[in-house]
Amino acid sequence: MNLNGYIDHTILRPDCTMEDIEQLCREARQHQFAAVCVPPFHVKRAADLCEDSPVAVATVVGFPMGYASTPSKIEEIKRAIDEGASEIDAVINICAVKSGNWNYVTNDIDSLTTATHLKGKQIKIILETALLTQEEIERVVGICLDKEVEYLKTSTGFNGGGATLEVVELLKRLANGKARIKASGGIRSRWEAEQFIKAGAERIGTSSGVAIIGG
């Protein structure tokens, strides 16, 4: 299996440097990964480094907690796209989900998706599935499909558990071909990546991209 085109080559550590980003982008270009995923601070540099290549630049919004206000998330999206991001990985408001405030959850996802689509870019909604019940996952997925998000993403990798095969299979079933799945959080080996792809993932978010394709 050729894994290169599945990988979002990722570095989101709070202490990552410009040199780290430059290495990430060199590796992504060399191995023709689908995208790099970098902190908002580094988007402009990553966009410059990936210019004239098929590697997309992704960044995170409301990361990793998700409980920033909707207007602040929208401003993050606008700035990131202006600086060169073509894919937005945005965290849902988990506090609102757990509080049963589904009007807020719906408005948040709708607003983030609209802000991204108005700029002609793609959005991945991060569910942070390890913190949600299956009923909550099903309800959030329903909202995402209604708002026509491009990707359902399992996890930030920063809040407890990461991706599991079971949750990827669940998301794939719920999406029913209307959204793609990104598995993220704790995927470090080729074998793991292949299992997630077989389960239905169409992107793999990982900081171990080079190790994964090397087996």
PDB file of C-alpha atoms in Angstrom, residues 76-186:
ATOM      1  CA  GLU A  76      -8.371  32.282  13.285  1.00  0.00           C
ATOM      2  CA  ILE A  77      -9.741  30.734  10.102  1.00  0.00           C
ATOM      3  CA  LYS A  78      -9.667  33.990   8.141  1.00  0.00           C
ATOM      4  CA  ARG A  79      -6.105  34.758   9.181  1.00  0.00           C
ATOM      5  CA  ALA A  80      -4.865  31.232   8.481  1.00  0.00           C
ATOM      6  CA  ILE A  81      -6.355  31.196   4.992  1.00  0.00           C
ATOM      7  CA  ASP A  82      -5.024  34.683   4.248  1.00  0.00           C
ATOM      8  CA  GLU A  83      -1.559  33.424   5.210  1.00  0.00           C
ATOM      9  CA  GLY A  84      -1.765  30.387   2.932  1.00  0.00           C
ATOM     10  CA  ALA A  85      -3.658  27.560   4.633  1.00  0.00           C
ATOM     11  CA  SER A  86      -5.912  25.533   2.355  1.00  0.00           C
ATOM     12  CA  GLU A  87      -7.216  23.098   4.987  1.00  0.00           C
ATOM     13  CA  ILE A  88      -8.609  23.954   8.424  1.00  0.00           C
ATOM     14  CA  ASP A  89      -8.695  21.419  11.289  1.00  0.00           C
ATOM     15  CA  ALA A  90     -11.146  22.920  13.808  1.00  0.00           C
ATOM     16  CA  VAL A  91     -12.078  21.558  17.229  1.00  0.00           C
ATOM     17  CA  ILE A  92     -15.742  21.390  18.221  1.00  0.00           C
ATOM     18  CA  ASN A  93     -16.874  23.032  21.455  1.00  0.00           C
ATOM     19  CA  ILE A  94     -16.770  19.954  23.680  1.00  0.00           C
ATOM     20  CA  CYS A  95     -18.046  21.960  26.672  1.00  0.00           C
ATOM     21  CA  ALA A  96     -21.180  22.822  24.707  1.00  0.00           C
ATOM     22  CA  VAL A  97     -21.676  19.174  23.703  1.00  0.00           C
ATOM     23  CA  LYS A  98     -21.339  18.008  27.297  1.00  0.00           C
ATOM     24  CA  SER A  99     -23.735  20.740  28.434  1.00  0.00           C
ATOM     25  CA  GLY A 100     -26.334  19.602  25.906  1.00  0.00           C
ATOM     26  CA  ASN A 101     -26.324  22.996  24.223  1.00  0.00           C
ATOM     27  CA  TRP A 102     -26.910  21.652  20.743  1.00  0.00           C
ATOM     28  CA  ASN A 103     -27.976  25.013  19.317  1.00  0.00           C
ATOM     29  CA  TYR A 104     -24.528  26.356  20.200  1.00  0.00           C
ATOM     30  CA  VAL A 105     -22.785  23.281  18.782  1.00  0.00           C
ATOM     31  CA  THR A 106     -24.743  23.576  15.547  1.00  0.00           C
ATOM     32  CA  ASN A 107     -24.066  27.294  15.188  1.00  0.00           C
ATOM     33  CA  ASP A 108     -20.359  26.801  15.953  1.00  0.00           C
ATOM     34  CA  ILE A 109     -19.885  24.097  13.319  1.00  0.00           C
ATOM     35  CA  ASP A 110     -22.036  25.990  10.791  1.00  0.00           C
ATOM     36  CA  SER A 111     -20.093  29.231  11.301  1.00  0.00           C
ATOM     37  CA  LEU A 112     -16.668  27.592  11.036  1.00  0.00           C
ATOM     38  CA  THR A 113     -17.658  25.641   7.949  1.00  0.00           C
ATOM     39  CA  THR A 114     -19.180  28.684   6.266  1.00  0.00           C
ATOM     40  CA  ALA A 115     -16.105  30.829   6.990  1.00  0.00           C
ATOM     41  CA  THR A 116     -13.887  28.162   5.440  1.00  0.00           C
ATOM     42  CA  HIS A 117     -16.058  27.464   2.424  1.00  0.00           C
ATOM     43  CA  LEU A 118     -16.497  31.172   1.637  1.00  0.00           C
ATOM     44  CA  LYS A 119     -12.735  31.210   1.050  1.00  0.00           C
ATOM     45  CA  GLY A 120     -12.936  28.096  -1.119  1.00  0.00           C
ATOM     46  CA  LYS A 121     -11.045  25.901   1.352  1.00  0.00           C
ATOM     47  CA  GLN A 122     -11.684  22.583   3.114  1.00  0.00           C
ATOM     48  CA  ILE A 123     -12.539  21.986   6.767  1.00  0.00           C
ATOM     49  CA  LYS A 124     -11.882  19.006   9.006  1.00  0.00           C
ATOM     50  CA  ILE A 125     -14.013  19.025  12.149  1.00  0.00           C
ATOM     51  CA  ILE A 126     -12.179  17.489  15.131  1.00  0.00           C
ATOM     52  CA  LEU A 127     -14.633  15.577  17.309  1.00  0.00           C
ATOM     53  CA  GLU A 128     -12.241  14.502  20.094  1.00  0.00           C
ATOM     54  CA  THR A 129     -14.074  11.187  20.151  1.00  0.00           C
ATOM     55  CA  ALA A 130     -12.351   9.843  23.281  1.00  0.00           C
ATOM     56  CA  LEU A 131     -14.278  12.434  25.317  1.00  0.00           C
ATOM     57  CA  LEU A 132     -17.677  11.765  23.725  1.00  0.00           C
ATOM     58  CA  THR A 133     -20.307   9.076  24.090  1.00  0.00           C
ATOM     59  CA  GLN A 134     -21.487   7.241  20.988  1.00  0.00           C
ATOM     60  CA  GLU A 135     -24.758   9.159  21.141  1.00  0.00           C
ATOM     61  CA  GLU A 136     -22.841  12.457  21.200  1.00  0.00           C
ATOM     62  CA  ILE A 137     -20.625  11.325  18.318  1.00  0.00           C
ATOM     63  CA  GLU A 138     -23.673  10.405  16.256  1.00  0.00           C
ATOM     64  CA  ARG A 139     -25.306  13.765  16.907  1.00  0.00           C
ATOM     65  CA  VAL A 140     -22.171  15.776  16.079  1.00  0.00           C
ATOM     66  CA  VAL A 141     -21.640  13.776  12.892  1.00  0.00           C
ATOM     67  CA  GLY A 142     -25.235  14.500  11.864  1.00  0.00           C
ATOM     68  CA  ILE A 143     -24.600  18.229  12.256  1.00  0.00           C
ATOM     69  CA  CYS A 144     -21.340  17.992  10.297  1.00  0.00           C
ATOM     70  CA  LEU A 145     -23.001  16.169   7.421  1.00  0.00           C
ATOM     71  CA  ASP A 146     -25.824  18.708   7.349  1.00  0.00           C
ATOM     72  CA  LYS A 147     -23.252  21.514   7.090  1.00  0.00           C
ATOM     73  CA  GLU A 148     -21.284  19.635   4.396  1.00  0.00           C
ATOM     74  CA  VAL A 149     -17.890  19.454   6.093  1.00  0.00           C
ATOM     75  CA  GLU A 150     -15.215  17.677   4.087  1.00  0.00           C
ATOM     76  CA  TYR A 151     -13.665  15.604   6.883  1.00  0.00           C
ATOM     77  CA  LEU A 152     -14.561  14.138  10.261  1.00  0.00           C
ATOM     78  CA  LYS A 153     -11.363  13.989  12.325  1.00  0.00           C
ATOM     79  CA  THR A 154     -11.102  11.700  15.325  1.00  0.00           C
ATOM     80  CA  SER A 155      -8.840  13.533  17.740  1.00  0.00           C
ATOM     81  CA  THR A 156      -6.430  16.334  18.552  1.00  0.00           C
ATOM     82  CA  GLY A 157      -3.929  13.914  20.068  1.00  0.00           C
ATOM     83  CA  PHE A 158      -3.653  16.262  23.059  1.00  0.00           C
ATOM     84  CA  ASN A 159      -6.729  15.401  25.153  1.00  0.00           C
ATOM     85  CA  GLY A 160      -6.650  11.806  26.294  1.00  0.00           C
ATOM     86  CA  GLY A 161      -7.100   8.996  23.789  1.00  0.00           C
ATOM     87  CA  GLY A 162      -6.342   9.231  20.099  1.00  0.00           C
ATOM     88  CA  ALA A 163      -7.804   7.387  17.136  1.00  0.00           C
ATOM     89  CA  THR A 164      -9.143   3.844  17.444  1.00  0.00           C
ATOM     90  CA  LEU A 165     -10.178   1.446  14.718  1.00  0.00           C
ATOM     91  CA  GLU A 166     -13.618   1.160  16.271  1.00  0.00           C
ATOM     92  CA  VAL A 167     -14.286   4.888  16.135  1.00  0.00           C
ATOM     93  CA  VAL A 168     -12.996   5.171  12.558  1.00  0.00           C
ATOM     94  CA  GLU A 169     -15.340   2.365  11.529  1.00  0.00           C
ATOM     95  CA  LEU A 170     -18.195   4.129  13.331  1.00  0.00           C
ATOM     96  CA  LEU A 171     -17.453   7.476  11.667  1.00  0.00           C
ATOM     97  CA  LYS A 172     -17.179   5.806   8.271  1.00  0.00           C
ATOM     98  CA  ARG A 173     -20.561   4.166   8.728  1.00  0.00           C
ATOM     99  CA  LEU A 174     -22.219   7.351   9.971  1.00  0.00           C
ATOM    100  CA  ALA A 175     -20.700   9.468   7.195  1.00  0.00           C
ATOM    101  CA  ASN A 176     -22.135   7.115   4.576  1.00  0.00           C
ATOM    102  CA  GLY A 177     -19.934   8.581   1.856  1.00  0.00           C
ATOM    103  CA  LYS A 178     -20.917  12.191   2.608  1.00  0.00           C
ATOM    104  CA  ALA A 179     -17.662  13.082   4.409  1.00  0.00           C
ATOM    105  CA  ARG A 180     -14.173  11.629   4.588  1.00  0.00           C
ATOM    106  CA  ILE A 181     -12.431  10.426   7.740  1.00  0.00           C
ATOM    107  CA  LYS A 182      -9.136  11.597   9.213  1.00  0.00           C
ATOM    108  CA  ALA A 183      -7.612   9.380  11.882  1.00  0.00           C
ATOM    109  CA  SER A 184      -5.264  11.238  14.191  1.00  0.00           C
ATOM    110  CA  GLY A 185      -3.600  10.711  17.548  1.00  0.00           C
ATOM    111  CA  GLY A 186      -1.092   7.998  18.404  1.00  0.00           C
TER     112      GLY A 186
END
